[in-house]
Amino acid sequence: MLVAIVSLLCLMPVWYYFAPQLAKPVFLMAGETATMTFQWAQSYDTKESVGVLNTALKVVSVQNGQYRSGKLAPMVDYRLWGYGIVIFWALVIASMPKGWGTKLLIGSLAMLPIQAINVGLQWCNDVFNRAGPEVLAQTRAPEWIADAVAFFYHFNLFIFTALAPVMLWLWLDRAFLAKLHAQARAAAAVHRSAV
């Protein structure tokens, strides 16, 4: 556990520095999926670690007593959502499984679509819930979609973003899990014989 925490602290600045490069495939997957899925999603742009979904959805705001209108363009910073990959790296380094380099590569590649889902959920939550009922009406989506998006967004935010790298690590390092299970059974047997 200590090695995982130290690895996480050491790897976080490295990940933060390379975040713009890691964000490119994530925004590509999320942006292409959004533009193919929703007719109101027109395109997406990336700059550094930030991805913007350009939409045809009209928004109106009041600034200094004047009405201004424009198109909704939800924005996501990869550095706020992509940290799961660092958790995965730290766990692999801490457990050093057999073939750890290959597992590190496979897990890192598997984390990219998971992070694309994170980005897509953030964009969808901004459109269906945060932009208001006028924007939701323009999407022509039923109201239950907004509720479903809100649920998955919060589940992702509070649970899945941190849990996904742990589940992926456990799947790739089943020997570590088997060893822990064997130690737990041995400890339970010792406890039973002592009683």
C-alpha positions as a Python dict, from the first residue, in 0.01 Angstrom:
ca = {
    (1, 'M'): (0, 0, 0),
    (2, 'L'): (283, 236, 88),
    (3, 'V'): (457, 170, -246),
    (4, 'A'): (130, 242, -430),
    (5, 'I'): (86, 575, -249),
    (6, 'V'): (448, 682, -307),
    (7, 'S'): (424, 574, -672),
    (8, 'L'): (103, 772, -712),
    (9, 'L'): (264, 1084, -567),
    (10, 'C'): (571, 1045, -791),
    (11, 'L'): (374, 968, -1107),
    (12, 'M'): (115, 1243, -1071),
    (13, 'P'): (346, 1524, -1193),
    (14, 'V'): (460, 1307, -1486),
    (15, 'W'): (97, 1238, -1584),
    (16, 'Y'): (8, 1605, -1542),
    (17, 'Y'): (289, 1705, -1779),
    (18, 'F'): (189, 1447, -2043),
    (19, 'A'): (-187, 1505, -1998),
    (20, 'P'): (-225, 1700, -2326),
    (21, 'Q'): (-86, 1404, -2524),
    (22, 'L'): (-291, 1147, -2330),
    (23, 'A'): (-604, 1361, -2376),
    (24, 'K'): (-590, 1352, -2758),
    (25, 'P'): (-715, 994, -2807),
    (26, 'V'): (-966, 1038, -2525),
    (27, 'F'): (-1119, 1348, -2685),
    (28, 'L'): (-1107, 1182, -3027),
    (29, 'M'): (-1314, 886, -2901),
    (30, 'A'): (-1555, 1102, -2699),
    (31, 'G'): (-1593, 1365, -2971),
    (32, 'E'): (-1648, 1119, -3256),
    (33, 'T'): (-1901, 925, -3049),
    (34, 'A'): (-2089, 1244, -2953),
    (35, 'T'): (-2105, 1378, -3310),
    (36, 'M'): (-2226, 1041, -3442),
    (37, 'T'): (-2482, 994, -3163),
    (38, 'F'): (-2642, 1338, -3124),
    (39, 'Q'): (-2763, 1546, -3419),
    (40, 'W'): (-2707, 1865, -3219),
    (41, 'A'): (-2337, 1783, -3159),
    (42, 'Q'): (-2158, 1942, -3454),
    (43, 'S'): (-1787, 1906, -3383),
    (44, 'Y'): (-1527, 1907, -3109),
    (45, 'D'): (-1205, 2097, -3049),
    (46, 'T'): (-908, 2030, -2825),
    (47, 'K'): (-651, 2266, -2685),
    (48, 'E'): (-388, 2130, -2451),
    (49, 'S'): (-582, 1916, -2201),
    (50, 'V'): (-922, 2079, -2265),
    (51, 'G'): (-1189, 1939, -2498),
    (52, 'V'): (-1488, 2142, -2618),
    (53, 'L'): (-1802, 1996, -2775),
    (54, 'N'): (-1947, 2242, -3026),
    (55, 'T'): (-2325, 2215, -3046),
    (56, 'A'): (-2614, 2366, -3239),
    (57, 'L'): (-2798, 2429, -2911),
    (58, 'K'): (-2883, 2795, -2854),
    (59, 'V'): (-2831, 2956, -2515),
    (60, 'V'): (-2924, 3302, -2393),
    (61, 'S'): (-2752, 3486, -2109),
    (62, 'V'): (-2785, 3826, -1950),
    (63, 'Q'): (-2467, 4033, -1913),
    (64, 'N'): (-2480, 4390, -1782),
    (65, 'G'): (-2853, 4402, -1847),
    (66, 'Q'): (-2815, 4295, -2211),
    (67, 'Y'): (-2929, 3969, -2362),
    (68, 'R'): (-2664, 3772, -2546),
    (69, 'S'): (-2718, 3455, -2739),
    (70, 'G'): (-2479, 3193, -2861),
    (71, 'K'): (-2425, 2821, -2904),
    (72, 'L'): (-2366, 2590, -2611),
    (73, 'A'): (-2010, 2454, -2604),
    (74, 'P'): (-1950, 2236, -2297),
    (75, 'M'): (-1586, 2208, -2194),
    (76, 'V'): (-1397, 1932, -2012),
    (77, 'D'): (-1046, 1948, -1870),
    (78, 'Y'): (-881, 1605, -1900),
    (79, 'R'): (-670, 1680, -1594),
    (80, 'L'): (-986, 1670, -1381),
    (81, 'W'): (-1106, 1333, -1519),
    (82, 'G'): (-801, 1144, -1639),
    (83, 'Y'): (-631, 1071, -1308),
    (84, 'G'): (-754, 710, -1307),
    (85, 'I'): (-468, 610, -1533),
    (86, 'V'): (-218, 725, -1269),
    (87, 'I'): (-395, 515, -1006),
    (88, 'F'): (-360, 216, -1239),
    (89, 'W'): (11, 285, -1298),
    (90, 'A'): (75, 311, -922),
    (91, 'L'): (-103, -18, -850),
    (92, 'V'): (91, -205, -1120),
    (93, 'I'): (422, -65, -995),
    (94, 'A'): (334, -155, -636),
    (95, 'S'): (239, -515, -713),
    (96, 'M'): (501, -572, -991),
    (97, 'P'): (311, -858, -1158),
    (98, 'K'): (477, -1101, -1395),
    (99, 'G'): (500, -927, -1733),
    (100, 'W'): (434, -593, -1567),
    (101, 'G'): (545, -387, -1869),
    (102, 'T'): (292, -554, -2098),
    (103, 'K'): (19, -525, -1836),
    (104, 'L'): (104, -158, -1786),
    (105, 'L'): (67, -96, -2160),
    (106, 'I'): (-255, -301, -2196),
    (107, 'G'): (-412, -135, -1891),
    (108, 'S'): (-312, 213, -2005),
    (109, 'L'): (-472, 154, -2345),
    (110, 'A'): (-784, 11, -2177),
    (111, 'M'): (-811, 320, -1958),
    (112, 'L'): (-845, 552, -2261),
    (113, 'P'): (-1200, 444, -2361),
    (114, 'I'): (-1299, 450, -1993),
    (115, 'Q'): (-1178, 810, -1977),
    (116, 'A'): (-1363, 887, -2302),
    (117, 'I'): (-1683, 773, -2128),
    (118, 'N'): (-1597, 1012, -1842),
    (119, 'V'): (-1563, 1300, -2088),
    (120, 'G'): (-1884, 1207, -2269),
    (121, 'L'): (-2078, 1194, -1943),
    (122, 'Q'): (-1947, 1538, -1846),
    (123, 'W'): (-2052, 1684, -2183),
    (124, 'C'): (-2394, 1516, -2162),
    (125, 'N'): (-2452, 1636, -1807),
    (126, 'D'): (-2369, 1991, -1912),
    (127, 'V'): (-2618, 1968, -2199),
    (128, 'F'): (-2905, 1773, -2041),
    (129, 'N'): (-2890, 1907, -1684),
    (130, 'R'): (-2673, 2213, -1630),
    (131, 'A'): (-2773, 2421, -1935),
    (132, 'G'): (-3139, 2441, -1831),
    (133, 'P'): (-3479, 2325, -1955),
    (134, 'E'): (-3466, 2541, -2269),
    (135, 'V'): (-3159, 2356, -2391),
    (136, 'L'): (-3302, 2018, -2291),
    (137, 'A'): (-3611, 2097, -2500),
    (138, 'Q'): (-3389, 2171, -2802),
    (139, 'T'): (-3231, 1826, -2778),
    (140, 'R'): (-3579, 1669, -2811),
    (141, 'A'): (-3476, 1410, -2554),
    (142, 'P'): (-3729, 1285, -2299),
    (143, 'E'): (-3684, 1411, -1944),
    (144, 'W'): (-3591, 1067, -1816),
    (145, 'I'): (-3273, 1092, -2025),
    (146, 'A'): (-3166, 1390, -1814),
    (147, 'D'): (-3227, 1187, -1498),
    (148, 'A'): (-3032, 889, -1634),
    (149, 'V'): (-2743, 1113, -1739),
    (150, 'A'): (-2740, 1279, -1395),
    (151, 'F'): (-2729, 938, -1225),
    (152, 'F'): (-2446, 803, -1442),
    (153, 'Y'): (-2257, 1132, -1420),
    (154, 'H'): (-2261, 1128, -1039),
    (155, 'F'): (-2189, 755, -1020),
    (156, 'N'): (-1893, 813, -1250),
    (157, 'L'): (-1776, 1121, -1061),
    (158, 'F'): (-1785, 973, -713),
    (159, 'I'): (-1723, 601, -772),
    (160, 'F'): (-1628, 477, -1117),
    (161, 'T'): (-1345, 719, -1200),
    (162, 'A'): (-1143, 591, -904),
    (163, 'L'): (-1279, 234, -902),
    (164, 'A'): (-1224, 152, -1272),
    (165, 'P'): (-841, 152, -1253),
    (166, 'V'): (-852, -70, -943),
    (167, 'M'): (-1088, -319, -1114),
    (168, 'L'): (-870, -318, -1426),
    (169, 'W'): (-556, -377, -1219),
    (170, 'L'): (-722, -667, -1032),
    (171, 'W'): (-830, -821, -1363),
    (172, 'L'): (-478, -793, -1508),
    (173, 'D'): (-306, -909, -1187),
    (174, 'R'): (-522, -1202, -1078),
    (175, 'A'): (-217, -1374, -924),
    (176, 'F'): (-194, -1094, -667),
    (177, 'L'): (-563, -1135, -585),
    (178, 'A'): (-522, -1515, -554),
    (179, 'K'): (-226, -1464, -319),
    (180, 'L'): (-432, -1227, -101),
    (181, 'H'): (-719, -1476, -96),
    (182, 'A'): (-482, -1759, 8),
    (183, 'Q'): (-337, -1544, 288),
    (184, 'A'): (-687, -1460, 411),
    (185, 'R'): (-785, -1828, 413),
    (186, 'A'): (-465, -1919, 602),
    (187, 'A'): (-529, -1645, 859),
    (188, 'A'): (-888, -1763, 904),
    (189, 'A'): (-767, -2122, 951),
    (190, 'V'): (-514, -2011, 1215),
    (191, 'H'): (-786, -1812, 1391),
    (192, 'R'): (-1024, -2112, 1390),
    (193, 'S'): (-757, -2347, 1528),
    (194, 'A'): (-673, -2097, 1803),
    (195, 'V'): (-1037, -2082, 1913),
}
